[in-house]
XYZ file of C-alpha atoms in Angstrom:
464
model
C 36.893 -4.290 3.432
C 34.266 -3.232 6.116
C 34.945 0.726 5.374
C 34.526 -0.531 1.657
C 31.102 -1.978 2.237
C 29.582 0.313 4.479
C 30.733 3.614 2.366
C 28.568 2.027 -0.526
C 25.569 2.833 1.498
C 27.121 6.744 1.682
C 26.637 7.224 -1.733
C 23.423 5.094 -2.301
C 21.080 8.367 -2.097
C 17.359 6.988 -1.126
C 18.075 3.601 -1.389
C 20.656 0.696 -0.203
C 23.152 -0.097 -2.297
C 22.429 -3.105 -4.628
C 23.183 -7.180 -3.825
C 25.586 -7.337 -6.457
C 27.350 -4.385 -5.520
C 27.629 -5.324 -2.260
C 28.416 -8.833 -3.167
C 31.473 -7.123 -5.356
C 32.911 -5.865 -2.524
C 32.527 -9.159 -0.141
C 34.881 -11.419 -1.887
C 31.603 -12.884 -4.098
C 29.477 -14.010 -1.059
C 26.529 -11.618 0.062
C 24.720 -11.252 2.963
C 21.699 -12.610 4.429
C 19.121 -10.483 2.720
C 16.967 -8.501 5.453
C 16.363 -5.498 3.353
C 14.974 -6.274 -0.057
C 11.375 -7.196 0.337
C 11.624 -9.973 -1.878
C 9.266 -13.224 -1.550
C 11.812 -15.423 -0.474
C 9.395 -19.120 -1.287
C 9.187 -18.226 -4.833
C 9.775 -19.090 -7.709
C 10.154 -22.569 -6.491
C 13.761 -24.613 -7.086
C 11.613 -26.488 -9.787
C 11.107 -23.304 -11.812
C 14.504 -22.254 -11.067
C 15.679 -25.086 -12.798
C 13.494 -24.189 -15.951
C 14.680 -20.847 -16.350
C 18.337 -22.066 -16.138
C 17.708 -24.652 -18.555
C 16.303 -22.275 -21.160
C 18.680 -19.485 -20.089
C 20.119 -19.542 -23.495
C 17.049 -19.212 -25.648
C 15.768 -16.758 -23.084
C 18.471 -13.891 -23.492
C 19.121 -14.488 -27.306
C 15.627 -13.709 -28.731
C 13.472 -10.847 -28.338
C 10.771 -10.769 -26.403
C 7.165 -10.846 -27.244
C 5.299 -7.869 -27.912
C 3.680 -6.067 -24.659
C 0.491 -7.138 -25.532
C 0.875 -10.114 -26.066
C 2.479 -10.760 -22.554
C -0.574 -8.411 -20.868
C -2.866 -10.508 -22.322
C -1.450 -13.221 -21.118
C -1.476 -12.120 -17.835
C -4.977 -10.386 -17.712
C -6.058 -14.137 -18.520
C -4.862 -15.181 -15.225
C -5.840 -11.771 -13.861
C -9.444 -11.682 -14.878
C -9.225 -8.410 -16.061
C -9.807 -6.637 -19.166
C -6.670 -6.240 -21.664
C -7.549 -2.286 -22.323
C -7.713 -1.238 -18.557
C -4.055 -2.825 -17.521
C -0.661 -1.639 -18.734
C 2.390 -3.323 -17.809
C 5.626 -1.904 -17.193
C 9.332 -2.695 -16.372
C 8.817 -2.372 -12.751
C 6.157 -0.144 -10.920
C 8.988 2.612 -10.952
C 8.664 2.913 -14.344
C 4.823 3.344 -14.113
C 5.259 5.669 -11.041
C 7.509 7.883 -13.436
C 4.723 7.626 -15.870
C 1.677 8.205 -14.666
C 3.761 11.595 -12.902
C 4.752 12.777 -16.751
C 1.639 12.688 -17.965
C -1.112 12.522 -15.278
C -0.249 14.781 -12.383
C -0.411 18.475 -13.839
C 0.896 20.691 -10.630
C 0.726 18.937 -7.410
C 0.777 15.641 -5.666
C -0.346 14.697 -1.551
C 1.697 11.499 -0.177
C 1.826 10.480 3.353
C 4.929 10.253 4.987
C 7.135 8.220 5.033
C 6.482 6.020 2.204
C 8.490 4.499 -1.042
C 10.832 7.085 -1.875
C 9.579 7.576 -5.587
C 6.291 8.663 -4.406
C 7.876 12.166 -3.073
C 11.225 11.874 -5.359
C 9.872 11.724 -8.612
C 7.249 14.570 -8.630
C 9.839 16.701 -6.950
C 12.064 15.885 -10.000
C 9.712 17.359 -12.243
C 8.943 20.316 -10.883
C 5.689 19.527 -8.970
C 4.835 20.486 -5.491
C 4.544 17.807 -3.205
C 2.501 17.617 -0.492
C 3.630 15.743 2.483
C 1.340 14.457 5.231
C 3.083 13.411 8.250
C 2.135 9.828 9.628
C 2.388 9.874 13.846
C 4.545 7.490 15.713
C 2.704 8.889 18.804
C -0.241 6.870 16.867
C 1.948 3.677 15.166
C 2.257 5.419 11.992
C -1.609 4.936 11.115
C -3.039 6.724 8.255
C -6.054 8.689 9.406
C -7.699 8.594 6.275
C -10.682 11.300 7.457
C -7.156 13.670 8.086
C -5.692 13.198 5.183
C -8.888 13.904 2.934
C -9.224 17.537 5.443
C -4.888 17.739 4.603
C -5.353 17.569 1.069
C -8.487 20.021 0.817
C -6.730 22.405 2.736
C -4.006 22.260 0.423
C -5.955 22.068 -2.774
C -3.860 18.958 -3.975
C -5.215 17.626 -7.195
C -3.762 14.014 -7.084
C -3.692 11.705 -3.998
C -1.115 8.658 -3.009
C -2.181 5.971 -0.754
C -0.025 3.037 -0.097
C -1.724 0.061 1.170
C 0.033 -1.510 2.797
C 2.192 1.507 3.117
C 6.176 1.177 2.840
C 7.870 1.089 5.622
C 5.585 0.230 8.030
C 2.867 -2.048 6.514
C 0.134 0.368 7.877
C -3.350 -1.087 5.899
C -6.448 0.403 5.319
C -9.317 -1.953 4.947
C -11.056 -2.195 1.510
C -14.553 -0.012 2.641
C -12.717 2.564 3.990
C -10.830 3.452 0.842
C -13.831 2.882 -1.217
C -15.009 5.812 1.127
C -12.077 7.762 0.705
C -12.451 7.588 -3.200
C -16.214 8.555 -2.973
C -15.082 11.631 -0.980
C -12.590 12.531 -3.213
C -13.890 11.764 -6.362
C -13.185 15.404 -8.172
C -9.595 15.294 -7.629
C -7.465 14.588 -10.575
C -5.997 11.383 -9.690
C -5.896 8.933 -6.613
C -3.186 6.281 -6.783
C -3.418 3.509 -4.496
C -0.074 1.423 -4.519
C -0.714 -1.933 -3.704
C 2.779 -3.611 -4.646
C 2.687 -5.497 -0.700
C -0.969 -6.202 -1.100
C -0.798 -10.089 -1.907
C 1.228 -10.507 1.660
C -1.940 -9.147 3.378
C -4.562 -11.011 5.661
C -6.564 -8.599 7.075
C -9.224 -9.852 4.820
C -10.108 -11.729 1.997
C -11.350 -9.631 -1.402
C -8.757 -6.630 -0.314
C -7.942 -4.765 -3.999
C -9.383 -2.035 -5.011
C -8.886 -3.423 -8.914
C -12.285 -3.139 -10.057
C -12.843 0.071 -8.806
C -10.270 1.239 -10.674
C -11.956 0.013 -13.774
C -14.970 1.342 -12.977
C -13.743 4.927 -11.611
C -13.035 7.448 -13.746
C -9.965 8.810 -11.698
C -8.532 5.872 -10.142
C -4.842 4.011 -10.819
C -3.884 0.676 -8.998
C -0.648 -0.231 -9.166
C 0.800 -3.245 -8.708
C 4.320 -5.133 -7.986
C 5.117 -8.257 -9.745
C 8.692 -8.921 -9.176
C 8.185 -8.451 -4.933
C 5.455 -11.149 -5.072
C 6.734 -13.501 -6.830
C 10.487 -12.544 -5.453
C 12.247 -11.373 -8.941
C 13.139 -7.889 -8.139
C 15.910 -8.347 -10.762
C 13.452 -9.257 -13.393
C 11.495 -5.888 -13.432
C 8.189 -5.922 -14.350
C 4.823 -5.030 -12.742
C 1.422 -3.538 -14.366
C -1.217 -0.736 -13.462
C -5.191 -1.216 -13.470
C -7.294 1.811 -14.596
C -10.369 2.655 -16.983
C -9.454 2.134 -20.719
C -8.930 6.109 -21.014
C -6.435 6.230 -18.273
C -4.702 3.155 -18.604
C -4.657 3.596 -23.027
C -2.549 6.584 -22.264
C -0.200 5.174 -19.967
C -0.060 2.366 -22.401
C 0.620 5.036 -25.558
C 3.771 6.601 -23.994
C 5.482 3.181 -22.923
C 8.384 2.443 -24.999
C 7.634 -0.933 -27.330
C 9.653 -4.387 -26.183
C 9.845 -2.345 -22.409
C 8.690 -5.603 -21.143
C 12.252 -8.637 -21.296
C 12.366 -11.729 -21.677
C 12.388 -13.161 -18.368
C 9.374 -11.207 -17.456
C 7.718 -12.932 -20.660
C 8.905 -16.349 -19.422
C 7.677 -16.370 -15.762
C 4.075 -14.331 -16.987
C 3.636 -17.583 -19.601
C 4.803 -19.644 -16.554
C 2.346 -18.791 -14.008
C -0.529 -20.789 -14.812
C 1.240 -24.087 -14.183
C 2.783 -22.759 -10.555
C -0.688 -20.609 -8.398
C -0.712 -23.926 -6.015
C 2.884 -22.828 -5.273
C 2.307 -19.214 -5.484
C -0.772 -19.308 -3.264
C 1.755 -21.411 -0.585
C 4.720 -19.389 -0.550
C 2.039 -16.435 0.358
C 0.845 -18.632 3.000
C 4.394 -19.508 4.497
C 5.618 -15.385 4.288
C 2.328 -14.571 6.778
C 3.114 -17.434 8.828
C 7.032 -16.118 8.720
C 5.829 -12.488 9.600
C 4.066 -13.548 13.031
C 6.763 -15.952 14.508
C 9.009 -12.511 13.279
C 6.877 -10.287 14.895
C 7.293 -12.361 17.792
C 11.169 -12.889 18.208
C 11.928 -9.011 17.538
C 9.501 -7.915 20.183
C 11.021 -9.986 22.986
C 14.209 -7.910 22.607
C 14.749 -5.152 25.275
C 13.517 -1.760 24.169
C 13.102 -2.919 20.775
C 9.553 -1.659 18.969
C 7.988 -3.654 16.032
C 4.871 -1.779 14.652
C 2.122 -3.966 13.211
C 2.582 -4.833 9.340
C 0.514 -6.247 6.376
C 3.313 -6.411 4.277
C 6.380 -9.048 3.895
C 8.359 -6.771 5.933
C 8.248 -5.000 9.386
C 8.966 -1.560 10.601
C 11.155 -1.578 13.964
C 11.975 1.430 16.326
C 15.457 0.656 17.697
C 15.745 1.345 21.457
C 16.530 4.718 22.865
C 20.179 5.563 22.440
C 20.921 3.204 19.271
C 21.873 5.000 16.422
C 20.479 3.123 12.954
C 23.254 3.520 10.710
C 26.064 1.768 13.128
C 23.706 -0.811 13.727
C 23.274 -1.332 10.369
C 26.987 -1.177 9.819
C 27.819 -3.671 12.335
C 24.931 -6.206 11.459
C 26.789 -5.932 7.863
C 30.343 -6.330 8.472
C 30.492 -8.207 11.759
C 27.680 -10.768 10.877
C 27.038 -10.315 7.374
C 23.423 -9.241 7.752
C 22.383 -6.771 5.172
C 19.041 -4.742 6.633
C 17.501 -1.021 5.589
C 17.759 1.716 7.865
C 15.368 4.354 7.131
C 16.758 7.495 8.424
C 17.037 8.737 4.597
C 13.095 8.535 4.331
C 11.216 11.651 5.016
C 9.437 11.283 7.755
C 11.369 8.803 9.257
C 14.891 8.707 11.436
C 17.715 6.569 11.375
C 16.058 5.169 14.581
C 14.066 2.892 12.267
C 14.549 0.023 10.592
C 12.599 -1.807 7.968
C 13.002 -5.443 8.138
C 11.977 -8.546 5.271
C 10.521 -11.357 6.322
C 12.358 -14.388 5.835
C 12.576 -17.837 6.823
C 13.079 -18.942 10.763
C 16.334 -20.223 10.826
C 17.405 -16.807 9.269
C 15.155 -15.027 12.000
C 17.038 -16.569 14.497
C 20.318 -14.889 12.944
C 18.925 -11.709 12.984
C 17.616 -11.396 16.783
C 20.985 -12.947 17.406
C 22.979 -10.452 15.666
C 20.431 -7.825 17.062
C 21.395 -8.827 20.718
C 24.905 -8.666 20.182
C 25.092 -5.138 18.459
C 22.408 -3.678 20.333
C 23.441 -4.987 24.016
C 26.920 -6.738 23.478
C 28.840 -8.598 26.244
C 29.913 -4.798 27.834
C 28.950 -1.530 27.396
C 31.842 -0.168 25.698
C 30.309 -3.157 22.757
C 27.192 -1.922 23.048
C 25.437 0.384 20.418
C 22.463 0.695 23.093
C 24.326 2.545 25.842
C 21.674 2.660 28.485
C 17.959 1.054 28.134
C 15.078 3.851 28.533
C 12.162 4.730 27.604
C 10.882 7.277 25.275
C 9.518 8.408 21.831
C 11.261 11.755 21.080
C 13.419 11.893 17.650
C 14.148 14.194 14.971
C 15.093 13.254 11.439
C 18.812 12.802 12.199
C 19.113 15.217 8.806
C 17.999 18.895 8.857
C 17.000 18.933 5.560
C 14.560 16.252 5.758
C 13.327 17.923 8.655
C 13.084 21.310 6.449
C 11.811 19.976 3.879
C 8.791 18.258 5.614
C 7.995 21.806 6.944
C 8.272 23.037 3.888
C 5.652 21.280 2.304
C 3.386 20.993 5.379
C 3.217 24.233 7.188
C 4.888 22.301 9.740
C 4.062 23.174 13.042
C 0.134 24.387 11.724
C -2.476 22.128 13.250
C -4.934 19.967 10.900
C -8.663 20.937 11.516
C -10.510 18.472 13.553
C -11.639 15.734 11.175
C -14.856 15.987 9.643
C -17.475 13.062 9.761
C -17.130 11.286 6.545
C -20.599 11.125 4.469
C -22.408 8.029 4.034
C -20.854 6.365 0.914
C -23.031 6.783 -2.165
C -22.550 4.763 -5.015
C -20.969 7.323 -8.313
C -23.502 7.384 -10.875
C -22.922 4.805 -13.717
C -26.008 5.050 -16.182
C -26.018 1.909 -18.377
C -23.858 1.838 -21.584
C -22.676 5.161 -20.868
C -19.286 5.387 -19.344
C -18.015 8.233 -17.322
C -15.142 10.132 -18.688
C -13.382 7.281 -20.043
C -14.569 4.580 -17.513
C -16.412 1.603 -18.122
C -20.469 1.186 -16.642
C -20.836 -1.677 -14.149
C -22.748 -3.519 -16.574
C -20.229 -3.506 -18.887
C -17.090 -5.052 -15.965
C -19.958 -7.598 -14.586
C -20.378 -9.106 -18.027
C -24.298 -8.418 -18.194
C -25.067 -6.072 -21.128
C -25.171 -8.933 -23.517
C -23.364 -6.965 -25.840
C -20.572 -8.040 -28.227
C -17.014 -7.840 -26.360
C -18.841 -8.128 -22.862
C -16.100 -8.552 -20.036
C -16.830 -11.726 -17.590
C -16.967 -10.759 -14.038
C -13.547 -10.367 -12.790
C -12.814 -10.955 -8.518
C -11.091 -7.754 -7.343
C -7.871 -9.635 -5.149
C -4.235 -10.076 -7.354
C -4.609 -14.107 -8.113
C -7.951 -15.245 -8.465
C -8.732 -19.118 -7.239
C -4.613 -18.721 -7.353
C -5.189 -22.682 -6.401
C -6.776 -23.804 -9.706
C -4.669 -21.671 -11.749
C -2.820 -25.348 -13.576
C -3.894 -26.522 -16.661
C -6.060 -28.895 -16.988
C -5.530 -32.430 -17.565
């Protein structure tokens, strides 16, 4: 049974194998879920119970149309109908917006979610890797990356915030700055499908500039906030232009559905929604806290719901994660299949206390055991030094970055100016500020919009 499970992960390619798969080969129970970054406080039992009583009436009928459903949710959204497009899962806009806005190259940092590198490879573009530091906590240098992708003549630029695996953020006026400095690229893409876990500050999205810009996407994750993975759905933000486009080439009834059912449901539940955010940062602290009193164990600093750990020197990832699995039923993702990364890391969800206490359990007893011989950690030390475990990771990241080639010394970044936006005339597709804030006075005005995920998520019931 234990060869079963753990050969599932041998064929899983970029990603772990799936809960029910695993669950198949468990005699119907599955593990303690460290490695899905799924909100584990929502949807509450209550709603639970609502979507099993309407199960039936659910998964007979068809779904509403698209627009319906992304009207429904730009209500709650504050944000104009033409500039979102929702799709079945942000993988299915990542595959988009590579078909038909990225012409010949992309720049990602490194490592990140897997589809950022895999699917422009798949297509034939080149893909420009740049290599976050561990020497520096796996910070994005965003001054670095700007000099990376001018030396390289990229067209279309990837930021992750926070970044998968490590929950590396950028603040909000620092990637407005970024986007200033590279406003004649193609495309910038900033992925915020962790963002609503973040605390860092309070007005963090970079939604409205998206509406406003005219080469800006924000995506965004539906099913890991509101933890429905399984339901697949989640929705980009862009100027009418870009985001028409990406709604043009989306197949009609892509949206199910469930993903109809908990949009419409929404308005009644942003108390609960706004708590179960609360609990997961409260969750990620007393986290951060257990795994960092183990011996030799590293836990990098995260905005997301999950937590990027360097295992101590001499403990190889994949027969830890093997042994967490079969000998304590602990599922969790080793990374050493992400470029950039080594099966030295793991990324870990945050969860619940009482399941916390599990982990660091199982963690001490795989990592140290009662002898040596038990041990996966044969001798505590110190040190920083890895490769990629897998030479063609290691190739391919040289490949793509003149590995070995020092950047440039960064340059100082210009003092942001503010992109031209004469009134009633939008740029290439975007809309003028007057227009987002509501203040032309002109039929189909838009009403001013806040730029975070859930606005006032509190006051999002019905009234009376």
């Amino acid at each position: 049974m234990a060869d079963n499970v753990t050969s599932l992960f041998r064929s899983a390619a970029a990603h772990s194998p799936s809960m029910a798969a695993l669950t198949r080969e468990s005699d119907g129970a599955g593990p303690v879920d460290f490695c899905i970054p799924c909100n584990p406080y929502f949807p509450t039992p209550a709603m639970f119970d609502e979507l099993a009583a309407r199960l039936r009436e659910i998964v007979t009928y068809y779904p509403s149309s698209a627009e319906t459903v992304t009207a429904e949710l730009c209500s709650l959204l504050q944000l104009p109908p033409s500039c979102v497009a929702m799709g079945n899962g942000s993988t299915e806009l990542i595959t988009w917006i590579d078909h038909l806005l990225v012409r010949e190259s992309l720049a990602v940092p490194v490592p990140t979610f897997g589809r950022w590198t895999d699917q422009p490879m798949e297509t034939g573009k080149r893909v420009d890797m740049f290599p976050l530091q561990e020497a520096s906590g796996f910070a994005l240098d965003l001054a670095r990356y700007a000099d990376f992708i001018r030396a390289r003549g990229t067209r279309v630029a990837v930021i992750c915030n926070p970044n998968n695996p490590d929950g590396g953020y950028q603040h909000k006026q620092a990637l407005v700055q970024f986007l200033d400095a590279m406003a004649d690229l193609d495309l910038i893409v900033v992925d915020e499908s962790f963002l609503e876990f973040a605390d860092a500050e309070a007005d963090p999205s970079l939604a409205q500039e998206a509406v406003l810009r005219p080469n800006v996407v924000v995506l965004r994750s539906l099913g890991k906030n509101f933890g429905l993975h399984g339901v697949r759905f989640g929705y980009l933000v862009a100027n009418p232009a870009l985001a028409g486009k990406v709604r043009a080439a989306l197949p009609k009834w892509n949206l199910n559905s469930f993903a109809e059912h908990v949009v419409f449901m929404l308005r009644d539940h942003g108390t609960e929604y706004a708590q179960s955010l609360q609990q997961v940062r409260r969750d990620r602290l007393e986290m951060t806290a257990a795994l960092s009193a183990l011996p030799g164990l590293t836990v990098y600093p995260s905005q997301g719901n999950f937590l990027f750990v360097r295992l101590p020197v001499g403990a190889e990832g994949t027969v830890v994660r093997d042994r967490l699995l079969t000998e304590h039923r602990i599922l969790v993702r080793e990374c050493g299949n992400k470029i950039g990364s080594s099966s030295r890391f793991l990324r870990l969800v945050v969860r619940p206390q009482v399941d916390v206490r599990r982990l660091v359990s199982g963690l001490e007893q795989v990592l140290y055991g009662t002898s040596r011989r038990e041990a996966a950690v044969p001798e505590l030390g110190n040190g920083t030094s890895y490769s990629s475990g897998t030479a063609a990771v290691d190739r391919l990241v040289g490949q793509t970055n003149g590995g070995g080639v020092p950047l440039p010394p960064a340059q100082p970044w210009p003092e942001p100016q503010p992109l031209p936006t004469p009134p009633g005339v939008p740029a290439r597709g975007g809309l003028t500020a007057a227009q987002v804030r509501g203040t032309t006075g002109m039929p189909g005005d838009l009403t001013t919009a806040p730029a975070t995920g859930w606005p006032n998520a509190a006051g999002m019931g019905r009234a009376g």
